[in-house]
PDB file of C-alpha atoms in Angstrom:
ATOM      1  CA  UNK A  49     -22.134   7.923   0.257  1.00 95.00           C
ATOM      2  CA  UNK A  50     -19.510   5.519   0.973  1.00 98.00           C
ATOM      3  CA  UNK A  51     -20.428   1.997   1.136  1.00 98.00           C
ATOM      4  CA  UNK A  52     -16.854   0.726   1.021  1.00 98.00           C
ATOM      5  CA  UNK A  53     -13.431   1.260   1.729  1.00 98.00           C
ATOM      6  CA  UNK A  54     -10.564   0.013  -0.040  1.00 98.00           C
ATOM      7  CA  UNK A  55      -7.213  -0.056   1.592  1.00 98.00           C
ATOM      8  CA  UNK A  56      -3.818   0.005   0.229  1.00 97.00           C
ATOM      9  CA  UNK A  57      -1.211  -2.218   2.250  1.00 96.00           C
ATOM     10  CA  UNK A  58       2.525  -1.282   2.496  1.00 95.00           C
ATOM     11  CA  UNK A  59       2.725   2.253   4.381  1.00 95.00           C
ATOM     12  CA  UNK A  60      -0.729   2.764   4.586  1.00 97.00           C
ATOM     13  CA  UNK A  61      -2.088  -0.296   6.890  1.00 98.00           C
ATOM     14  CA  UNK A  62       1.406  -1.193   8.245  1.00 97.00           C
ATOM     15  CA  UNK A  63       4.620   0.421   8.695  1.00 95.00           C
ATOM     16  CA  UNK A  64       6.232  -1.931   6.258  1.00 94.00           C
ATOM     17  CA  UNK A  65       7.669   0.652   3.773  1.00 94.00           C
ATOM     18  CA  UNK A  66      10.224   2.312   6.283  1.00 94.00           C
ATOM     19  CA  UNK A  67      11.249  -1.175   7.571  1.00 96.00           C
ATOM     20  CA  UNK A  68      11.842  -2.276   4.013  1.00 95.00           C
ATOM     21  CA  UNK A  69      13.729   0.845   3.009  1.00 96.00           C
ATOM     22  CA  UNK A  70      15.910   0.489   6.115  1.00 96.00           C
ATOM     23  CA  UNK A  71      16.830  -3.170   5.230  1.00 97.00           C
ATOM     24  CA  UNK A  72      17.430  -2.534   1.300  1.00 96.00           C
ATOM     25  CA  UNK A  73      19.892   0.293   2.327  1.00 97.00           C
ATOM     26  CA  UNK A  74      21.608  -2.010   4.333  1.00 97.00           C
ATOM     27  CA  UNK A  75      21.568  -4.907   1.925  1.00 96.00           C
ATOM     28  CA  UNK A  76      22.771  -2.672  -0.755  1.00 97.00           C
ATOM     29  CA  UNK A  77      25.417  -1.035   1.223  1.00 96.00           C
ATOM     30  CA  UNK A  78      27.132  -4.571   1.680  1.00 96.00           C
ATOM     31  CA  UNK A  79      27.570  -4.719  -1.740  1.00 95.00           C
ATOM     32  CA  UNK A  80      28.773  -0.872  -2.197  1.00 95.00           C
ATOM     33  CA  UNK A  81      25.443   0.486  -3.495  1.00 96.00           C
ATOM     34  CA  UNK A  82      23.473   3.447  -2.622  1.00 97.00           C
ATOM     35  CA  UNK A  83      19.609   2.514  -2.017  1.00 97.00           C
ATOM     36  CA  UNK A  84      18.446   6.012  -1.865  1.00 96.00           C
ATOM     37  CA  UNK A  85      14.823   7.273  -0.281  1.00 96.00           C
ATOM     38  CA  UNK A  86      14.192   8.760  -3.776  1.00 95.00           C
ATOM     39  CA  UNK A  87      14.410   5.514  -5.408  1.00 96.00           C
ATOM     40  CA  UNK A  88      12.383   3.853  -2.517  1.00 95.00           C
ATOM     41  CA  UNK A  89       9.866   6.712  -3.133  1.00 94.00           C
ATOM     42  CA  UNK A  90       9.676   5.426  -7.104  1.00 93.00           C
ATOM     43  CA  UNK A  91       8.869   1.986  -5.871  1.00 93.00           C
ATOM     44  CA  UNK A  92       5.872   2.965  -3.503  1.00 92.00           C
ATOM     45  CA  UNK A  93       2.595   1.925  -4.998  1.00 87.00           C
ATOM     46  CA  UNK A  94       4.568  -0.312  -7.847  1.00 85.00           C
ATOM     47  CA  UNK A  95       4.446  -3.857  -8.543  1.00 84.00           C
ATOM     48  CA  UNK A  96       7.565  -6.115  -8.179  1.00 87.00           C
ATOM     49  CA  UNK A  97       8.499  -5.716 -12.126  1.00 87.00           C
ATOM     50  CA  UNK A  98       8.299  -1.775 -11.814  1.00 89.00           C
ATOM     51  CA  UNK A  99      10.351  -1.856  -8.871  1.00 93.00           C
ATOM     52  CA  UNK A 100      13.059  -4.425 -10.428  1.00 95.00           C
ATOM     53  CA  UNK A 101      13.280  -1.936 -13.541  1.00 95.00           C
ATOM     54  CA  UNK A 102      14.048   0.915 -11.138  1.00 96.00           C
ATOM     55  CA  UNK A 103      16.699  -1.382  -9.515  1.00 96.00           C
ATOM     56  CA  UNK A 104      18.156  -2.373 -12.747  1.00 96.00           C
ATOM     57  CA  UNK A 105      18.183   1.095 -13.778  1.00 96.00           C
ATOM     58  CA  UNK A 106      20.454   2.435 -10.734  1.00 95.00           C
ATOM     59  CA  UNK A 107      22.644  -0.401 -10.261  1.00 96.00           C
ATOM     60  CA  UNK A 108      22.666  -2.748 -13.458  1.00 93.00           C
ATOM     61  CA  UNK A 109      25.685  -1.090 -14.889  1.00 93.00           C
ATOM     62  CA  UNK A 110      27.660  -1.193 -11.399  1.00 95.00           C
ATOM     63  CA  UNK A 111      26.563  -4.668 -10.108  1.00 95.00           C
ATOM     64  CA  UNK A 112      24.476  -6.607 -12.851  1.00 93.00           C
ATOM     65  CA  UNK A 113      24.609  -9.657 -10.846  1.00 94.00           C
ATOM     66  CA  UNK A 114      22.597  -8.133  -8.174  1.00 96.00           C
ATOM     67  CA  UNK A 115      19.251  -7.997  -8.938  1.00 96.00           C
ATOM     68  CA  UNK A 116      16.498  -6.717  -7.372  1.00 96.00           C
ATOM     69  CA  UNK A 117      15.092 -10.597  -6.895  1.00 95.00           C
ATOM     70  CA  UNK A 118      18.287 -11.440  -5.005  1.00 96.00           C
ATOM     71  CA  UNK A 119      17.861  -8.321  -2.796  1.00 96.00           C
ATOM     72  CA  UNK A 120      14.224  -8.194  -2.131  1.00 94.00           C
ATOM     73  CA  UNK A 121      13.971 -11.958  -1.539  1.00 94.00           C
ATOM     74  CA  UNK A 122      16.800 -11.388   1.618  1.00 95.00           C
ATOM     75  CA  UNK A 123      14.861  -8.686   2.771  1.00 95.00           C
ATOM     76  CA  UNK A 124      11.319  -9.937   2.918  1.00 92.00           C
ATOM     77  CA  UNK A 125      12.462 -13.144   4.372  1.00 93.00           C
ATOM     78  CA  UNK A 126      14.151 -10.875   7.222  1.00 95.00           C
ATOM     79  CA  UNK A 127      10.605  -8.705   7.359  1.00 94.00           C
ATOM     80  CA  UNK A 128       8.556 -11.591   8.022  1.00 91.00           C
ATOM     81  CA  UNK A 129      11.015 -13.075  10.615  1.00 94.00           C
ATOM     82  CA  UNK A 130      10.974  -9.689  12.306  1.00 95.00           C
ATOM     83  CA  UNK A 131       7.087  -9.553  12.247  1.00 94.00           C
ATOM     84  CA  UNK A 132       6.717 -13.094  13.349  1.00 91.00           C
ATOM     85  CA  UNK A 133       8.478 -12.211  16.922  1.00 94.00           C
ATOM     86  CA  UNK A 134       7.701  -8.671  17.141  1.00 94.00           C
ATOM     87  CA  UNK A 135       4.351  -8.475  15.368  1.00 93.00           C
ATOM     88  CA  UNK A 136       3.435  -6.580  12.188  1.00 95.00           C
ATOM     89  CA  UNK A 137       3.541  -2.920  13.209  1.00 95.00           C
ATOM     90  CA  UNK A 138       0.054  -1.271  12.362  1.00 97.00           C
ATOM     91  CA  UNK A 139      -0.242   2.175  11.436  1.00 97.00           C
ATOM     92  CA  UNK A 140      -1.702   4.621  13.780  1.00 96.00           C
ATOM     93  CA  UNK A 141      -5.486   4.291  13.938  1.00 97.00           C
ATOM     94  CA  UNK A 142      -5.767   1.055  11.659  1.00 98.00           C
ATOM     95  CA  UNK A 143      -7.803  -0.675  14.192  1.00 98.00           C
ATOM     96  CA  UNK A 144      -9.969   2.115  15.503  1.00 98.00           C
ATOM     97  CA  UNK A 145     -10.864   2.665  11.932  1.00 98.00           C
ATOM     98  CA  UNK A 146     -11.787  -0.753  11.121  1.00 98.00           C
ATOM     99  CA  UNK A 147     -13.876  -1.106  14.296  1.00 98.00           C
ATOM    100  CA  UNK A 148     -15.962   1.847  13.211  1.00 98.00           C
ATOM    101  CA  UNK A 149     -16.653   0.828   9.506  1.00 98.00           C
ATOM    102  CA  UNK A 150     -17.718  -2.497  10.760  1.00 98.00           C
ATOM    103  CA  UNK A 151     -19.877  -1.083  13.165  1.00 97.00           C
ATOM    104  CA  UNK A 152     -21.550   1.208  10.357  1.00 97.00           C
ATOM    105  CA  UNK A 153     -21.789  -1.848   8.015  1.00 97.00           C
ATOM    106  CA  UNK A 154     -19.361  -0.284   5.607  1.00 98.00           C
ATOM    107  CA  UNK A 155     -17.601  -3.115   3.539  1.00 98.00           C
ATOM    108  CA  UNK A 156     -13.712  -3.306   3.210  1.00 98.00           C
ATOM    109  CA  UNK A 157     -11.046  -4.583   0.714  1.00 98.00           C
ATOM    110  CA  UNK A 158      -7.463  -4.648   0.268  1.00 98.00           C
ATOM    111  CA  UNK A 159      -6.217  -3.794  -3.138  1.00 96.00           C
ATOM    112  CA  UNK A 160      -2.379  -4.159  -3.028  1.00 94.00           C
ATOM    113  CA  UNK A 161       0.654  -4.117  -5.723  1.00 89.00           C
ATOM    114  CA  UNK A 162       2.264  -7.062  -3.111  1.00 89.00           C
ATOM    115  CA  UNK A 163       1.703 -10.683  -3.965  1.00 88.00           C
ATOM    116  CA  UNK A 164      -1.716 -11.898  -2.299  1.00 92.00           C
ATOM    117  CA  UNK A 165      -0.235 -14.537  -0.259  1.00 92.00           C
ATOM    118  CA  UNK A 166       2.055 -11.868   1.426  1.00 91.00           C
ATOM    119  CA  UNK A 167      -0.958  -9.611   1.955  1.00 94.00           C
ATOM    120  CA  UNK A 168      -3.052 -12.366   3.342  1.00 95.00           C
ATOM    121  CA  UNK A 169       0.246 -13.421   5.752  1.00 94.00           C
ATOM    122  CA  UNK A 170       0.634  -9.935   6.860  1.00 95.00           C
ATOM    123  CA  UNK A 171      -3.298  -9.641   7.719  1.00 96.00           C
ATOM    124  CA  UNK A 172      -3.541 -12.857   9.445  1.00 95.00           C
ATOM    125  CA  UNK A 173      -0.165 -11.969  11.622  1.00 94.00           C
ATOM    126  CA  UNK A 174      -1.858  -8.626  12.647  1.00 96.00           C
ATOM    127  CA  UNK A 175      -4.899 -10.374  13.682  1.00 96.00           C
ATOM    128  CA  UNK A 176      -7.433  -8.568  10.710  1.00 97.00           C
ATOM    129  CA  UNK A 177      -8.279 -11.236   8.758  1.00 97.00           C
ATOM    130  CA  UNK A 178     -12.283 -10.782   9.810  1.00 97.00           C
ATOM    131  CA  UNK A 179     -12.156  -7.229   8.353  1.00 97.00           C
ATOM    132  CA  UNK A 180     -10.903  -8.343   5.086  1.00 97.00           C
ATOM    133  CA  UNK A 181     -13.239 -10.853   2.943  1.00 96.00           C
ATOM    134  CA  UNK A 182     -11.775  -9.305  -0.136  1.00 97.00           C
ATOM    135  CA  UNK A 183      -7.877  -9.285  -0.887  1.00 97.00           C
ATOM    136  CA  UNK A 184      -6.475  -8.168  -4.035  1.00 96.00           C
ATOM    137  CA  UNK A 185      -2.806  -8.897  -4.755  1.00 92.00           C
ATOM    138  CA  UNK A 186      -0.367  -7.838  -7.340  1.00 83.00           C
ATOM    139  CA  UNK A 187      -0.824 -11.161  -9.481  1.00 83.00           C
ATOM    140  CA  UNK A 188      -4.666 -10.660  -9.345  1.00 89.00           C
ATOM    141  CA  UNK A 189      -4.546  -8.106 -12.036  1.00 87.00           C
ATOM    142  CA  UNK A 190      -2.361  -7.445 -15.314  1.00 85.00           C
ATOM    143  CA  UNK A 191      -1.847  -3.580 -15.046  1.00 90.00           C
ATOM    144  CA  UNK A 192      -0.246  -1.855 -11.844  1.00 88.00           C
ATOM    145  CA  UNK A 193      -0.932   1.169 -10.192  1.00 92.00           C
ATOM    146  CA  UNK A 194      -1.704   3.830 -11.701  1.00 94.00           C
ATOM    147  CA  UNK A 195      -3.737   1.574 -13.460  1.00 95.00           C
ATOM    148  CA  UNK A 196      -7.187   1.576 -11.727  1.00 97.00           C
ATOM    149  CA  UNK A 197      -7.776  -2.294 -12.675  1.00 96.00           C
ATOM    150  CA  UNK A 198      -6.922  -3.632  -8.766  1.00 95.00           C
ATOM    151  CA  UNK A 199      -9.377  -1.017  -7.297  1.00 97.00           C
ATOM    152  CA  UNK A 200     -12.140  -1.754 -10.005  1.00 97.00           C
ATOM    153  CA  UNK A 201     -11.521  -5.602  -9.163  1.00 97.00           C
ATOM    154  CA  UNK A 202     -12.005  -5.254  -5.354  1.00 97.00           C
ATOM    155  CA  UNK A 203     -15.175  -2.946  -6.058  1.00 98.00           C
ATOM    156  CA  UNK A 204     -16.560  -5.764  -8.244  1.00 97.00           C
ATOM    157  CA  UNK A 205     -16.013  -8.235  -5.807  1.00 97.00           C
ATOM    158  CA  UNK A 206     -17.566  -6.229  -3.093  1.00 97.00           C
ATOM    159  CA  UNK A 207     -20.611  -5.542  -5.311  1.00 98.00           C
ATOM    160  CA  UNK A 208     -20.304  -1.892  -4.729  1.00 98.00           C
ATOM    161  CA  UNK A 209     -20.170   0.790  -7.401  1.00 98.00           C
ATOM    162  CA  UNK A 210     -16.952   3.100  -8.066  1.00 98.00           C
ATOM    163  CA  UNK A 211     -18.301   6.233  -6.709  1.00 98.00           C
ATOM    164  CA  UNK A 212     -19.492   4.621  -3.471  1.00 98.00           C
ATOM    165  CA  UNK A 213     -15.873   3.347  -2.896  1.00 98.00           C
ATOM    166  CA  UNK A 214     -13.376   5.300  -0.687  1.00 98.00           C
ATOM    167  CA  UNK A 215      -9.756   4.179  -1.405  1.00 98.00           C
ATOM    168  CA  UNK A 216      -7.133   4.893   1.232  1.00 98.00           C
ATOM    169  CA  UNK A 217      -3.539   5.587  -0.133  1.00 97.00           C
ATOM    170  CA  UNK A 218      -0.059   6.454   0.835  1.00 96.00           C
ATOM    171  CA  UNK A 219       1.558   6.845  -2.873  1.00 95.00           C
ATOM    172  CA  UNK A 220       1.183   8.910  -5.570  1.00 95.00           C
ATOM    173  CA  UNK A 221       0.388   5.988  -7.859  1.00 94.00           C
ATOM    174  CA  UNK A 222      -2.265   4.909  -5.898  1.00 96.00           C
ATOM    175  CA  UNK A 223      -3.927   8.139  -5.625  1.00 97.00           C
ATOM    176  CA  UNK A 224      -3.745   8.424  -9.383  1.00 97.00           C
ATOM    177  CA  UNK A 225      -5.252   4.725  -9.744  1.00 97.00           C
ATOM    178  CA  UNK A 226      -8.372   5.768  -7.331  1.00 98.00           C
ATOM    179  CA  UNK A 227      -8.873   8.756  -9.498  1.00 97.00           C
ATOM    180  CA  UNK A 228      -8.997   6.724 -12.737  1.00 98.00           C
ATOM    181  CA  UNK A 229     -11.280   4.322 -11.239  1.00 98.00           C
ATOM    182  CA  UNK A 230     -13.759   7.137 -10.495  1.00 98.00           C
ATOM    183  CA  UNK A 231     -13.313   6.735  -6.768  1.00 98.00           C
ATOM    184  CA  UNK A 232     -12.984   8.793  -3.668  1.00 98.00           C
ATOM    185  CA  UNK A 233      -9.496   8.841  -2.586  1.00 98.00           C
ATOM    186  CA  UNK A 234      -7.797  10.270   0.820  1.00 98.00           C
ATOM    187  CA  UNK A 235      -3.869  10.348   1.047  1.00 97.00           C
ATOM    188  CA  UNK A 236      -2.303   9.376   4.508  1.00 98.00           C
ATOM    189  CA  UNK A 237       1.164  10.325   4.071  1.00 96.00           C
ATOM    190  CA  UNK A 238       4.366   7.992   4.619  1.00 95.00           C
ATOM    191  CA  UNK A 239       7.254   7.789   2.482  1.00 93.00           C
ATOM    192  CA  UNK A 240       6.005   9.050  -0.777  1.00 93.00           C
ATOM    193  CA  UNK A 241       5.561  12.366  -1.471  1.00 91.00           C
ATOM    194  CA  UNK A 242       3.013  12.722  -4.492  1.00 93.00           C
ATOM    195  CA  UNK A 243       3.224  15.628  -6.797  1.00 92.00           C
ATOM    196  CA  UNK A 244       0.853  18.433  -6.249  1.00 95.00           C
ATOM    197  CA  UNK A 245      -1.416  17.927  -9.497  1.00 95.00           C
ATOM    198  CA  UNK A 246      -1.607  14.170  -8.315  1.00 94.00           C
ATOM    199  CA  UNK A 247      -2.424  15.472  -4.769  1.00 94.00           C
ATOM    200  CA  UNK A 248      -5.376  17.916  -6.096  1.00 94.00           C
ATOM    201  CA  UNK A 249      -7.043  14.720  -7.145  1.00 94.00           C
ATOM    202  CA  UNK A 250      -7.508  13.228  -3.796  1.00 97.00           C
ATOM    203  CA  UNK A 251     -10.676  14.142  -1.713  1.00 97.00           C
ATOM    204  CA  UNK A 252      -8.627  14.822   1.590  1.00 97.00           C
ATOM    205  CA  UNK A 253      -5.604  14.249   3.177  1.00 97.00           C
ATOM    206  CA  UNK A 254      -5.500  12.593   6.576  1.00 97.00           C
ATOM    207  CA  UNK A 255      -2.537  12.550   8.975  1.00 96.00           C
ATOM    208  CA  UNK A 256      -4.056   9.541  10.390  1.00 97.00           C
ATOM    209  CA  UNK A 257      -5.971   6.797   9.804  1.00 98.00           C
ATOM    210  CA  UNK A 258      -7.980   7.771  12.708  1.00 98.00           C
ATOM    211  CA  UNK A 259      -8.662  11.225  10.621  1.00 98.00           C
ATOM    212  CA  UNK A 260     -10.259   9.021   8.068  1.00 98.00           C
ATOM    213  CA  UNK A 261     -13.346   8.646  10.550  1.00 98.00           C
ATOM    214  CA  UNK A 262     -14.973  12.096  10.974  1.00 98.00           C
ATOM    215  CA  UNK A 263     -14.806  12.569   6.936  1.00 98.00           C
ATOM    216  CA  UNK A 264     -16.751   9.620   6.330  1.00 98.00           C
ATOM    217  CA  UNK A 265     -19.048  10.459   8.935  1.00 98.00           C
ATOM    218  CA  UNK A 266     -19.399  13.573   6.968  1.00 97.00           C
ATOM    219  CA  UNK A 267     -19.954  11.998   3.893  1.00 96.00           C
ATOM    220  CA  UNK A 268     -22.489   9.695   5.136  1.00 97.00           C
ATOM    221  CA  UNK A 269     -24.305  12.151   7.390  1.00 92.00           C
ATOM    222  CA  UNK A 270     -23.333  10.159  10.413  1.00 84.00           C
TER     223      UNK A 270
END
């Protein structure tokens, strides 16, 4: 029985991973640095500290003055400006899935590695705040994914036991975190390509968020 669904945000709810990748590539290229898709995939599901280390490992010896903090702060401002002007790009099926969960009295939360104020801003910009009474951001827990801490914190706020929670993730780190939390998990592909051993821990693979609906219906005999 699924009584709650916990959403990741970047790359799962919103088309932010691809936008960030393109902007990071452009920003780095201006410094003569090559930001690759493999680097971005390593960052999927990671918090700021982990991402900064990946950035430093790749470019620290080449350009030690150009840190991830400097690069990302510029990219974040450009992303927020674009979303304010054009709207936050929602992933296919997001609104349909949220409407179904609301109609089915299934609770919802977000547990993201991004800062909570950023998560809240994007959700508000997308006019989805009514669906998410619980928002957990990267600063709300000590250990980043693949630690289960963020998901367990969300479940605690929802007052739902871990086995009754479904986690929706696009990253391997997130799937591993859901598995460690003792929760159901579905992989909805975006940029990251999890290792096969991680994918095998997921309950299902759904190409879009719309495809999650029949899975939940089957679990809950709806």
